[in-house]
PDB file of C-alpha atoms in Angstrom:
ATOM      1  CA  MET Q   1      18.042 -15.374  -3.819  1.00  0.00           C
ATOM      2  CA  GLY Q   2      15.103 -14.901  -6.162  1.00  0.00           C
ATOM      3  CA  LEU Q   3      15.043 -12.806  -9.304  1.00  0.00           C
ATOM      4  CA  PHE Q   4      13.027 -10.058  -7.596  1.00  0.00           C
ATOM      5  CA  ALA Q   5      15.566  -9.832  -4.777  1.00  0.00           C
ATOM      6  CA  LYS Q   6      18.479  -9.746  -7.242  1.00  0.00           C
ATOM      7  CA  ILE Q   7      16.920  -6.927  -9.255  1.00  0.00           C
ATOM      8  CA  THR Q   8      16.201  -4.833  -6.159  1.00  0.00           C
ATOM      9  CA  THR Q   9      19.470  -5.391  -4.305  1.00  0.00           C
ATOM     10  CA  ALA Q  10      21.313  -2.112  -3.763  1.00  0.00           C
ATOM     11  CA  SER Q  11      25.081  -1.821  -3.334  1.00  0.00           C
ATOM     12  CA  ASP Q  12      25.132   1.368  -1.258  1.00  0.00           C
ATOM     13  CA  PRO Q  13      22.752   3.370   0.980  1.00  0.00           C
ATOM     14  CA  ARG Q  14      21.956   6.052  -1.602  1.00  0.00           C
ATOM     15  CA  THR Q  15      21.143   3.502  -4.297  1.00  0.00           C
ATOM     16  CA  ALA Q  16      19.031   1.639  -1.739  1.00  0.00           C
ATOM     17  CA  ARG Q  17      16.963   4.754  -1.096  1.00  0.00           C
ATOM     18  CA  ILE Q  18      16.434   5.503  -4.770  1.00  0.00           C
ATOM     19  CA  THR Q  19      15.492   1.875  -5.446  1.00  0.00           C
ATOM     20  CA  GLY Q  20      13.108   1.975  -2.499  1.00  0.00           C
ATOM     21  CA  ILE Q  21      11.417   5.075  -3.923  1.00  0.00           C
ATOM     22  CA  LEU Q  22      11.019   3.469  -7.364  1.00  0.00           C
ATOM     23  CA  LEU Q  23       9.532   0.341  -5.814  1.00  0.00           C
ATOM     24  CA  MET Q  24       7.047   2.411  -3.802  1.00  0.00           C
ATOM     25  CA  LEU Q  25       5.977   4.158  -7.030  1.00  0.00           C
ATOM     26  CA  LEU Q  26       5.496   0.780  -8.725  1.00  0.00           C
ATOM     27  CA  ALA Q  27       3.495  -0.423  -5.727  1.00  0.00           C
ATOM     28  CA  MET Q  28       1.155   2.577  -5.930  1.00  0.00           C
ATOM     29  CA  LEU Q  29       0.618   1.876  -9.633  1.00  0.00           C
ATOM     30  CA  ALA Q  30      -0.198  -1.763  -8.848  1.00  0.00           C
ATOM     31  CA  PHE Q  31      -2.567  -0.924  -5.990  1.00  0.00           C
ATOM     32  CA  SER Q  32      -4.372   1.688  -8.078  1.00  0.00           C
ATOM     33  CA  PHE Q  33      -4.973  -0.820 -10.849  1.00  0.00           C
ATOM     34  CA  ALA Q  34      -6.082  -3.467  -8.332  1.00  0.00           C
ATOM     35  CA  ASP Q  35      -8.549  -0.993  -6.815  1.00  0.00           C
ATOM     36  CA  ALA Q  36      -9.894  -0.197 -10.285  1.00  0.00           C
ATOM     37  CA  ALA Q  37     -10.347  -3.917 -10.941  1.00  0.00           C
ATOM     38  CA  GLY Q  38     -12.092  -4.359  -7.608  1.00  0.00           C
ATOM     39  CA  LYS Q  39     -14.349  -1.381  -8.292  1.00  0.00           C
ATOM     40  CA  THR Q  40     -15.946  -3.273 -11.157  1.00  0.00           C
ATOM     41  CA  VAL Q  41     -17.281  -5.962  -8.768  1.00  0.00           C
ATOM     42  CA  VAL Q  42     -17.440  -4.529  -5.244  1.00  0.00           C
ATOM     43  CA  ALA Q  43     -20.854  -2.950  -5.822  1.00  0.00           C
ATOM     44  CA  VAL Q  44     -22.359  -6.421  -6.352  1.00  0.00           C
ATOM     45  CA  TYR Q  45     -20.461  -8.619  -3.900  1.00  0.00           C
ATOM     46  CA  SER Q  46     -19.933  -8.388  -0.128  1.00  0.00           C
ATOM     47  CA  VAL Q  47     -16.704  -7.254   1.490  1.00  0.00           C
ATOM     48  CA  GLY Q  48     -16.159 -10.774   2.826  1.00  0.00           C
ATOM     49  CA  GLN Q  49     -16.496 -12.308  -0.626  1.00  0.00           C
ATOM     50  CA  LEU Q  50     -14.125  -9.720  -2.055  1.00  0.00           C
ATOM     51  CA  LEU Q  51     -11.543 -10.490   0.650  1.00  0.00           C
ATOM     52  CA  LEU Q  52     -11.825 -14.232   0.051  1.00  0.00           C
ATOM     53  CA  LEU Q  53     -11.569 -14.218  -3.747  1.00  0.00           C
ATOM     54  CA  ARG Q  54      -8.944 -11.471  -3.781  1.00  0.00           C
ATOM     55  CA  ALA Q  55      -6.802 -13.478  -1.342  1.00  0.00           C
ATOM     56  CA  LEU Q  56      -7.195 -16.657  -3.385  1.00  0.00           C
ATOM     57  CA  GLY Q  57      -6.059 -14.799  -6.496  1.00  0.00           C
ATOM     58  CA  GLY Q  58      -3.023 -13.357  -4.727  1.00  0.00           C
ATOM     59  CA  LEU Q  59      -1.992 -16.648  -3.125  1.00  0.00           C
ATOM     60  CA  LEU Q  60      -2.400 -18.464  -6.435  1.00  0.00           C
ATOM     61  CA  VAL Q  61       0.126 -16.106  -8.018  1.00  0.00           C
ATOM     62  CA  LEU Q  62       2.496 -16.353  -5.069  1.00  0.00           C
ATOM     63  CA  SER Q  63       2.213 -20.134  -4.550  1.00  0.00           C
ATOM     64  CA  PRO Q  64       5.244 -21.136  -6.692  1.00  0.00           C
ATOM     65  CA  LEU Q  65       7.419 -18.603  -4.864  1.00  0.00           C
ATOM     66  CA  ILE Q  66       6.001 -19.618  -1.475  1.00  0.00           C
ATOM     67  CA  TRP Q  67       6.914 -23.251  -2.186  1.00  0.00           C
ATOM     68  CA  ARG Q  68      10.403 -22.280  -3.302  1.00  0.00           C
ATOM     69  CA  GLN Q  69      11.007 -20.269  -0.120  1.00  0.00           C
ATOM     70  CA  ARG Q  70       9.054 -22.535   2.246  1.00  0.00           C
ATOM     71  CA  ARG Q  71      11.943 -22.897   4.674  1.00  0.00           C
ATOM     72  CA  ALA Q  72      11.839 -19.180   5.396  1.00  0.00           C
ATOM     73  CA  PHE Q  73       8.455 -19.687   7.074  1.00  0.00           C
ATOM     74  CA  LEU Q  74      10.050 -21.972   9.685  1.00  0.00           C
ATOM     75  CA  ARG Q  75      12.381 -19.354  11.187  1.00  0.00           C
ATOM     76  CA  LEU Q  76      10.459 -16.124  11.595  1.00  0.00           C
ATOM     77  CA  GLU Q  77      11.986 -13.172  13.406  1.00  0.00           C
ATOM     78  CA  ARG Q  78       9.904 -11.705  16.232  1.00  0.00           C
ATOM     79  CA  PRO Q  79       6.887 -14.028  15.929  1.00  0.00           C
ATOM     80  CA  GLY Q  80       4.780 -11.718  18.092  1.00  0.00           C
ATOM     81  CA  LEU Q  81       5.304  -8.787  15.739  1.00  0.00           C
ATOM     82  CA  GLN Q  82       4.680 -11.059  12.752  1.00  0.00           C
ATOM     83  CA  LEU Q  83       1.282 -12.016  14.173  1.00  0.00           C
ATOM     84  CA  ALA Q  84       0.464  -8.410  15.048  1.00  0.00           C
ATOM     85  CA  ARG Q  85       1.375  -7.300  11.535  1.00  0.00           C
ATOM     86  CA  THR Q  86      -0.814  -9.985   9.951  1.00  0.00           C
ATOM     87  CA  LEU Q  87      -3.789  -9.010  12.133  1.00  0.00           C
ATOM     88  CA  ILE Q  88      -3.319  -5.314  11.365  1.00  0.00           C
ATOM     89  CA  ALA Q  89      -2.953  -6.011   7.626  1.00  0.00           C
ATOM     90  CA  THR Q  90      -6.132  -8.096   7.620  1.00  0.00           C
ATOM     91  CA  CYS Q  91      -8.150  -5.496   9.505  1.00  0.00           C
ATOM     92  CA  GLU Q  92      -6.773  -2.696   7.317  1.00  0.00           C
ATOM     93  CA  VAL Q  93      -7.988  -4.283   4.074  1.00  0.00           C
ATOM     94  CA  ALA Q  94     -11.400  -5.128   5.543  1.00  0.00           C
ATOM     95  CA  VAL Q  95     -11.899  -1.672   7.057  1.00  0.00           C
ATOM     96  CA  PHE Q  96     -10.814   0.035   3.829  1.00  0.00           C
ATOM     97  CA  TYR Q  97     -13.400  -1.786   1.724  1.00  0.00           C
ATOM     98  CA  LEU Q  98     -16.022  -1.336   4.434  1.00  0.00           C
ATOM     99  CA  ALA Q  99     -15.456   2.424   4.295  1.00  0.00           C
ATOM    100  CA  THR Q 100     -16.020   2.405   0.525  1.00  0.00           C
ATOM    101  CA  VAL Q 101     -19.518   1.000   1.129  1.00  0.00           C
ATOM    102  CA  TYR Q 102     -20.573   4.170   2.977  1.00  0.00           C
ATOM    103  CA  LEU Q 103     -18.347   6.887   1.501  1.00  0.00           C
ATOM    104  CA  PRO Q 104     -17.310   7.924  -2.005  1.00  0.00           C
ATOM    105  CA  LEU Q 105     -14.036   6.259  -2.939  1.00  0.00           C
ATOM    106  CA  ALA Q 106     -12.386   9.665  -3.324  1.00  0.00           C
ATOM    107  CA  ASP Q 107     -13.140  10.526   0.299  1.00  0.00           C
ATOM    108  CA  VAL Q 108     -11.810   7.192   1.536  1.00  0.00           C
ATOM    109  CA  ILE Q 109      -8.570   7.658  -0.402  1.00  0.00           C
ATOM    110  CA  THR Q 110      -8.205  11.140   1.077  1.00  0.00           C
ATOM    111  CA  PHE Q 111      -8.181   9.701   4.581  1.00  0.00           C
ATOM    112  CA  TYR Q 112      -6.146   6.707   3.445  1.00  0.00           C
ATOM    113  CA  LEU Q 113      -3.298   8.801   2.089  1.00  0.00           C
ATOM    114  CA  ALA Q 114      -3.166  10.707   5.363  1.00  0.00           C
ATOM    115  CA  SER Q 115      -1.384   7.598   6.659  1.00  0.00           C
ATOM    116  CA  SER Q 116       1.884   9.079   5.382  1.00  0.00           C
ATOM    117  CA  LEU Q 117       1.594  11.730   8.090  1.00  0.00           C
ATOM    118  CA  PHE Q 118       0.984   9.050  10.723  1.00  0.00           C
ATOM    119  CA  VAL Q 119       3.967   7.092   9.409  1.00  0.00           C
ATOM    120  CA  SER Q 120       6.232  10.139   9.518  1.00  0.00           C
ATOM    121  CA  VAL Q 121       5.331  10.751  13.147  1.00  0.00           C
ATOM    122  CA  GLY Q 122       5.508   7.055  14.012  1.00  0.00           C
ATOM    123  CA  ALA Q 123       8.874   6.631  12.298  1.00  0.00           C
ATOM    124  CA  ALA Q 124      10.289   9.486  14.348  1.00  0.00           C
ATOM    125  CA  VAL Q 125       8.811   8.187  17.625  1.00  0.00           C
ATOM    126  CA  PHE Q 126       9.286   4.415  17.268  1.00  0.00           C
ATOM    127  CA  LEU Q 127      12.065   3.990  14.693  1.00  0.00           C
ATOM    128  CA  GLY Q 128      14.230   6.996  15.560  1.00  0.00           C
ATOM    129  CA  GLU Q 129      14.169   8.265  11.955  1.00  0.00           C
ATOM    130  CA  THR Q 130      14.882  11.959  11.447  1.00  0.00           C
ATOM    131  CA  ILE Q 131      12.611  14.191   9.370  1.00  0.00           C
ATOM    132  CA  ASP Q 132      14.248  17.498   8.540  1.00  0.00           C
ATOM    133  CA  ARG Q 133      12.209  20.641   8.042  1.00  0.00           C
ATOM    134  CA  PRO Q 134      12.317  20.730   4.191  1.00  0.00           C
ATOM    135  CA  ARG Q 135      11.144  17.128   3.945  1.00  0.00           C
ATOM    136  CA  GLY Q 136       8.419  17.736   6.510  1.00  0.00           C
ATOM    137  CA  ILE Q 137       7.187  20.754   4.552  1.00  0.00           C
ATOM    138  CA  ALA Q 138       7.199  18.751   1.305  1.00  0.00           C
ATOM    139  CA  ILE Q 139       5.149  15.992   2.950  1.00  0.00           C
ATOM    140  CA  GLY Q 140       2.640  18.568   4.170  1.00  0.00           C
ATOM    141  CA  VAL Q 141       2.441  20.228   0.758  1.00  0.00           C
ATOM    142  CA  GLY Q 142       1.833  16.860  -0.876  1.00  0.00           C
ATOM    143  CA  PHE Q 143      -1.048  16.179   1.490  1.00  0.00           C
ATOM    144  CA  VAL Q 144      -2.543  19.584   0.692  1.00  0.00           C
ATOM    145  CA  GLY Q 145      -2.410  18.540  -2.962  1.00  0.00           C
ATOM    146  CA  VAL Q 146      -4.343  15.384  -2.086  1.00  0.00           C
ATOM    147  CA  LEU Q 147      -7.049  17.431  -0.379  1.00  0.00           C
ATOM    148  CA  ILE Q 148      -7.316  19.812  -3.333  1.00  0.00           C
ATOM    149  CA  ALA Q 149      -7.491  16.940  -5.824  1.00  0.00           C
ATOM    150  CA  LEU Q 150     -10.143  14.926  -3.990  1.00  0.00           C
ATOM    151  CA  GLN Q 151     -12.249  17.733  -2.468  1.00  0.00           C
ATOM    152  CA  PRO Q 152     -13.680  15.753   0.466  1.00  0.00           C
ATOM    153  CA  SER Q 153     -17.463  15.957   0.643  1.00  0.00           C
ATOM    154  CA  ALA Q 154     -19.688  17.107   3.493  1.00  0.00           C
ATOM    155  CA  GLN Q 155     -19.867  13.478   4.640  1.00  0.00           C
ATOM    156  CA  THR Q 156     -16.344  13.666   6.010  1.00  0.00           C
ATOM    157  CA  VAL Q 157     -17.665  14.530   9.495  1.00  0.00           C
ATOM    158  CA  SER Q 158     -19.511  11.274  10.199  1.00  0.00           C
ATOM    159  CA  TRP Q 159     -19.006   7.832  11.687  1.00  0.00           C
ATOM    160  CA  PRO Q 160     -18.193   6.327   8.262  1.00  0.00           C
ATOM    161  CA  ALA Q 161     -15.369   8.865   8.109  1.00  0.00           C
ATOM    162  CA  LEU Q 162     -14.054   7.424  11.368  1.00  0.00           C
ATOM    163  CA  ILE Q 163     -13.915   4.024   9.636  1.00  0.00           C
ATOM    164  CA  ALA Q 164     -11.821   5.542   6.844  1.00  0.00           C
ATOM    165  CA  ILE Q 165      -9.526   7.246   9.354  1.00  0.00           C
ATOM    166  CA  LEU Q 166      -9.144   3.906  11.165  1.00  0.00           C
ATOM    167  CA  ALA Q 167      -8.104   2.312   7.873  1.00  0.00           C
ATOM    168  CA  SER Q 168      -5.500   5.034   7.448  1.00  0.00           C
ATOM    169  CA  VAL Q 169      -4.111   4.494  10.961  1.00  0.00           C
ATOM    170  CA  LEU Q 170      -4.006   0.720  10.455  1.00  0.00           C
ATOM    171  CA  PHE Q 171      -2.148   1.143   7.156  1.00  0.00           C
ATOM    172  CA  ALA Q 172       0.397   3.385   8.880  1.00  0.00           C
ATOM    173  CA  GLY Q 173       0.880   0.757  11.573  1.00  0.00           C
ATOM    174  CA  LEU Q 174       1.321  -1.897   8.885  1.00  0.00           C
ATOM    175  CA  LEU Q 175       4.062   0.117   7.177  1.00  0.00           C
ATOM    176  CA  LEU Q 176       5.879   0.759  10.457  1.00  0.00           C
ATOM    177  CA  LEU Q 177       5.784  -2.922  11.441  1.00  0.00           C
ATOM    178  CA  THR Q 178       7.022  -3.851   7.969  1.00  0.00           C
ATOM    179  CA  ARG Q 179       9.986  -1.556   8.556  1.00  0.00           C
ATOM    180  CA  PHE Q 180      10.607  -3.245  11.941  1.00  0.00           C
ATOM    181  CA  LEU Q 181      10.545  -6.676  10.248  1.00  0.00           C
ATOM    182  CA  ARG Q 182      12.651  -5.706   7.243  1.00  0.00           C
ATOM    183  CA  ARG Q 183      14.881  -8.781   7.669  1.00  0.00           C
ATOM    184  CA  THR Q 184      11.905 -11.041   7.003  1.00  0.00           C
ATOM    185  CA  PRO Q 185      11.744 -12.209   3.346  1.00  0.00           C
ATOM    186  CA  ASP Q 186       9.306 -10.264   1.181  1.00  0.00           C
ATOM    187  CA  MET Q 187       7.457 -13.438   0.229  1.00  0.00           C
ATOM    188  CA  VAL Q 188       6.772 -14.295   3.857  1.00  0.00           C
ATOM    189  CA  LEU Q 189       5.359 -10.847   4.597  1.00  0.00           C
ATOM    190  CA  ALA Q 190       3.191 -10.745   1.478  1.00  0.00           C
ATOM    191  CA  SER Q 191       1.803 -14.260   1.922  1.00  0.00           C
ATOM    192  CA  GLN Q 192       0.985 -13.563   5.564  1.00  0.00           C
ATOM    193  CA  GLN Q 193      -1.168 -10.627   4.503  1.00  0.00           C
ATOM    194  CA  PHE Q 194      -3.103 -12.680   1.966  1.00  0.00           C
ATOM    195  CA  ALA Q 195      -3.431 -15.576   4.407  1.00  0.00           C
ATOM    196  CA  GLY Q 196      -4.969 -13.248   6.974  1.00  0.00           C
ATOM    197  CA  THR Q 197      -7.553 -11.867   4.546  1.00  0.00           C
ATOM    198  CA  LEU Q 198      -8.254 -15.416   3.319  1.00  0.00           C
ATOM    199  CA  VAL Q 199      -9.174 -16.498   6.842  1.00  0.00           C
ATOM    200  CA  LEU Q 200     -11.332 -13.441   7.519  1.00  0.00           C
ATOM    201  CA  GLY Q 201     -12.949 -13.691   4.088  1.00  0.00           C
ATOM    202  CA  SER Q 202     -13.740 -17.372   4.680  1.00  0.00           C
ATOM    203  CA  VAL Q 203     -15.594 -16.411   7.850  1.00  0.00           C
ATOM    204  CA  LEU Q 204     -17.528 -13.487   6.344  1.00  0.00           C
ATOM    205  CA  ALA Q 205     -18.131 -14.610   2.746  1.00  0.00           C
ATOM    206  CA  PRO Q 206     -20.808 -17.315   3.335  1.00  0.00           C
ATOM    207  CA  SER Q 207     -23.200 -14.626   4.538  1.00  0.00           C
ATOM    208  CA  GLY Q 208     -24.873 -13.257   1.407  1.00  0.00           C
ATOM    209  CA  TRP Q 209     -22.737 -15.302  -1.000  1.00  0.00           C
ATOM    210  CA  ILE Q 210     -23.347 -14.599  -4.699  1.00  0.00           C
ATOM    211  CA  THR Q 211     -21.888 -16.993  -7.245  1.00  0.00           C
ATOM    212  CA  PRO Q 212     -19.567 -14.867  -9.423  1.00  0.00           C
ATOM    213  CA  SER Q 213     -19.765 -14.874 -13.189  1.00  0.00           C
ATOM    214  CA  ALA Q 214     -16.704 -15.906 -15.196  1.00  0.00           C
ATOM    215  CA  THR Q 215     -15.965 -12.258 -15.994  1.00  0.00           C
ATOM    216  CA  ASP Q 216     -16.177 -11.217 -12.367  1.00  0.00           C
ATOM    217  CA  LEU Q 217     -13.909 -14.088 -11.332  1.00  0.00           C
ATOM    218  CA  VAL Q 218     -11.313 -12.732 -13.730  1.00  0.00           C
ATOM    219  CA  TRP Q 219     -11.574  -9.300 -12.119  1.00  0.00           C
ATOM    220  CA  PHE Q 220     -11.232 -10.828  -8.647  1.00  0.00           C
ATOM    221  CA  ALA Q 221      -8.161 -12.748  -9.798  1.00  0.00           C
ATOM    222  CA  ILE Q 222      -6.615  -9.657 -11.379  1.00  0.00           C
ATOM    223  CA  SER Q 223      -7.203  -7.642  -8.209  1.00  0.00           C
ATOM    224  CA  GLY Q 224      -5.493 -10.294  -6.088  1.00  0.00           C
ATOM    225  CA  ALA Q 225      -2.598 -10.905  -8.474  1.00  0.00           C
ATOM    226  CA  VAL Q 226      -1.750  -7.244  -8.985  1.00  0.00           C
ATOM    227  CA  SER Q 227      -2.111  -6.591  -5.241  1.00  0.00           C
ATOM    228  CA  ALA Q 228       0.462  -9.347  -4.668  1.00  0.00           C
ATOM    229  CA  VAL Q 229       2.927  -7.492  -6.891  1.00  0.00           C
ATOM    230  CA  GLY Q 230       2.202  -4.278  -5.011  1.00  0.00           C
ATOM    231  CA  LEU Q 231       2.787  -5.921  -1.628  1.00  0.00           C
ATOM    232  CA  LEU Q 232       6.118  -7.349  -2.738  1.00  0.00           C
ATOM    233  CA  CYS Q 233       7.204  -3.909  -3.932  1.00  0.00           C
ATOM    234  CA  VAL Q 234       6.102  -2.152  -0.728  1.00  0.00           C
ATOM    235  CA  ASN Q 235       7.812  -4.707   1.504  1.00  0.00           C
ATOM    236  CA  ARG Q 236      11.068  -4.538  -0.462  1.00  0.00           C
ATOM    237  CA  SER Q 237      10.881  -0.740  -0.528  1.00  0.00           C
ATOM    238  CA  LEU Q 238      10.659  -0.593   3.263  1.00  0.00           C
ATOM    239  CA  ARG Q 239      13.596  -2.983   3.574  1.00  0.00           C
ATOM    240  CA  LEU Q 240      15.770  -0.753   1.420  1.00  0.00           C
ATOM    241  CA  ALA Q 241      14.899   2.728   2.702  1.00  0.00           C
ATOM    242  CA  PRO Q 242      13.525   4.467   5.823  1.00  0.00           C
ATOM    243  CA  ALA Q 243       9.743   4.705   6.025  1.00  0.00           C
ATOM    244  CA  SER Q 244       9.858   8.511   6.224  1.00  0.00           C
ATOM    245  CA  VAL Q 245      11.643   8.562   2.826  1.00  0.00           C
ATOM    246  CA  VAL Q 246       9.481   6.218   0.753  1.00  0.00           C
ATOM    247  CA  VAL Q 247       6.010   6.522   2.294  1.00  0.00           C
ATOM    248  CA  PRO Q 248       5.367  10.101   1.034  1.00  0.00           C
ATOM    249  CA  TYR Q 249       5.408   8.702  -2.509  1.00  0.00           C
ATOM    250  CA  GLN Q 250       2.092   6.989  -1.882  1.00  0.00           C
ATOM    251  CA  TYR Q 251       0.591  10.390  -2.780  1.00  0.00           C
ATOM    252  CA  THR Q 252       1.142   9.339  -6.397  1.00  0.00           C
ATOM    253  CA  MET Q 253      -1.727   6.878  -6.009  1.00  0.00           C
ATOM    254  CA  ILE Q 254      -3.999   9.842  -6.805  1.00  0.00           C
ATOM    255  CA  ILE Q 255      -2.290  10.315 -10.164  1.00  0.00           C
ATOM    256  CA  PHE Q 256      -2.579   6.645 -11.091  1.00  0.00           C
ATOM    257  CA  ALA Q 257      -6.162   6.395  -9.826  1.00  0.00           C
ATOM    258  CA  ALA Q 258      -7.196   9.406 -11.927  1.00  0.00           C
ATOM    259  CA  ALA Q 259      -5.579   7.842 -14.995  1.00  0.00           C
ATOM    260  CA  PHE Q 260      -7.300   4.485 -14.512  1.00  0.00           C
ATOM    261  CA  GLY Q 261     -10.603   6.224 -13.795  1.00  0.00           C
ATOM    262  CA  TRP Q 262     -10.355   8.014 -17.132  1.00  0.00           C
ATOM    263  CA  LEU Q 263      -9.222   4.952 -19.085  1.00  0.00           C
ATOM    264  CA  LEU Q 264     -11.615   2.393 -17.589  1.00  0.00           C
ATOM    265  CA  PHE Q 265     -14.641   4.391 -16.460  1.00  0.00           C
ATOM    266  CA  GLY Q 266     -14.501   7.572 -18.537  1.00  0.00           C
ATOM    267  CA  ASP Q 267     -14.059   9.769 -15.466  1.00  0.00           C
ATOM    268  CA  VAL Q 268     -12.647  13.143 -16.552  1.00  0.00           C
ATOM    269  CA  PRO Q 269     -10.526  14.839 -13.860  1.00  0.00           C
ATOM    270  CA  SER Q 270     -11.806  18.194 -12.650  1.00  0.00           C
ATOM    271  CA  HIS Q 271      -9.707  21.361 -12.647  1.00  0.00           C
ATOM    272  CA  ALA Q 272      -9.222  20.896  -8.905  1.00  0.00           C
ATOM    273  CA  THR Q 273      -7.933  17.361  -9.489  1.00  0.00           C
ATOM    274  CA  VAL Q 274      -5.447  18.578 -12.091  1.00  0.00           C
ATOM    275  CA  ALA Q 275      -4.249  21.346  -9.751  1.00  0.00           C
ATOM    276  CA  GLY Q 276      -3.900  18.931  -6.849  1.00  0.00           C
ATOM    277  CA  VAL Q 277      -2.021  16.390  -8.959  1.00  0.00           C
ATOM    278  CA  ALA Q 278       0.381  19.130 -10.082  1.00  0.00           C
ATOM    279  CA  ILE Q 279       1.125  19.949  -6.449  1.00  0.00           C
ATOM    280  CA  ILE Q 280       1.615  16.259  -5.638  1.00  0.00           C
ATOM    281  CA  ILE Q 281       4.049  15.836  -8.530  1.00  0.00           C
ATOM    282  CA  ALA Q 282       5.986  18.936  -7.476  1.00  0.00           C
ATOM    283  CA  ALA Q 283       6.283  17.699  -3.888  1.00  0.00           C
ATOM    284  CA  GLY Q 284       7.380  14.261  -5.075  1.00  0.00           C
ATOM    285  CA  LEU Q 285       9.978  15.664  -7.453  1.00  0.00           C
ATOM    286  CA  TYR Q 286      11.374  17.832  -4.673  1.00  0.00           C
ATOM    287  CA  LEU Q 287      11.672  14.861  -2.335  1.00  0.00           C
ATOM    288  CA  GLY Q 288      13.388  12.873  -5.079  1.00  0.00           C
ATOM    289  CA  TRP Q 289      15.793  15.727  -5.796  1.00  0.00           C
ATOM    290  CA  ARG Q 290      16.734  15.940  -2.113  1.00  0.00           C
ATOM    291  CA  GLU Q 291      17.506  12.217  -2.054  1.00  0.00           C
ATOM    292  CA  ARG Q 292      19.720  12.506  -5.134  1.00  0.00           C
ATOM    293  CA  SER Q 293      21.602  15.561  -3.875  1.00  0.00           C
ATOM    294  CA  ALA Q 294      21.852  14.663  -0.184  1.00  0.00           C
ATOM    295  CA  PRO Q 295      25.147  13.345   1.227  1.00  0.00           C
ATOM    296  CA  ARG Q 296      25.369   9.593   1.598  1.00  0.00           C
ATOM    297  CA  PRO Q 297      23.479   8.475   4.700  1.00  0.00           C
ATOM    298  CA  SER Q 298      25.428   6.586   7.286  1.00  0.00           C
ATOM    299  CA  GLU Q 299      22.544   4.200   8.081  1.00  0.00           C
ATOM    300  CA  GLY Q 300      22.108   0.965   6.284  1.00  0.00           C
ATOM    301  CA  GLY Q 301      18.473   1.279   5.121  1.00  0.00           C
TER     302      GLY Q 301
END
């Protein structure tokens, strides 16, 4: 068992849920930073080139761990679902970055974070997970906070918006399939996602290829490496806790994105953003309090 697995192994269901929540928060921090790194180069390079170089950076970081756990790739559970998950993960990343070409990033993230609602419904329908009324209300309140913080523009009713919504639905499907395949090692799931984007990027990148500068290569590598950390955290989170418990914490991506926008690009949050973030934090704290005070669940995570 690797160091990451040892650190994130929980001894009881309640600890598993709390650990899963913390890992989801760490994943949102990692993804927000990776998006900020990608933002510095995506305006110059094509989506295909971004997918290719991002995947190379992620696989480079994961390669020692992939080699160490290479035998796990020979005995995959539910190969059909593994393939479906890889295809969905690949399309989700491509569609997300495609949406950012036509819409402001804030609008895309608004639709993207709506995936938590799709996951909550999907978890109830396909995984048999129960969402009680207080938790459902907290999830809804958190989404309202996202809308207040990002203030979607008039462009939201357009075909580019449909691309962003598709990205959100694909991400929800990815999270649900990850929950289905929670017995698969984290390294296998993460490397499959990067392998899928590597293949798609290799097909798309030659069209309009621009040779990156040394600085831009560093940003590509950082985006891929930090995304790899985020994927490992998300996959482990969904192995430890039900999707309906941990997925609502992806709302915190707004908080991290606002912080990185201020630190790296000098973007000052508006009053609406501050108000929305406050609502998001309140909803997240309430969900965390419920998990701490709830009786021990009988399920095994």
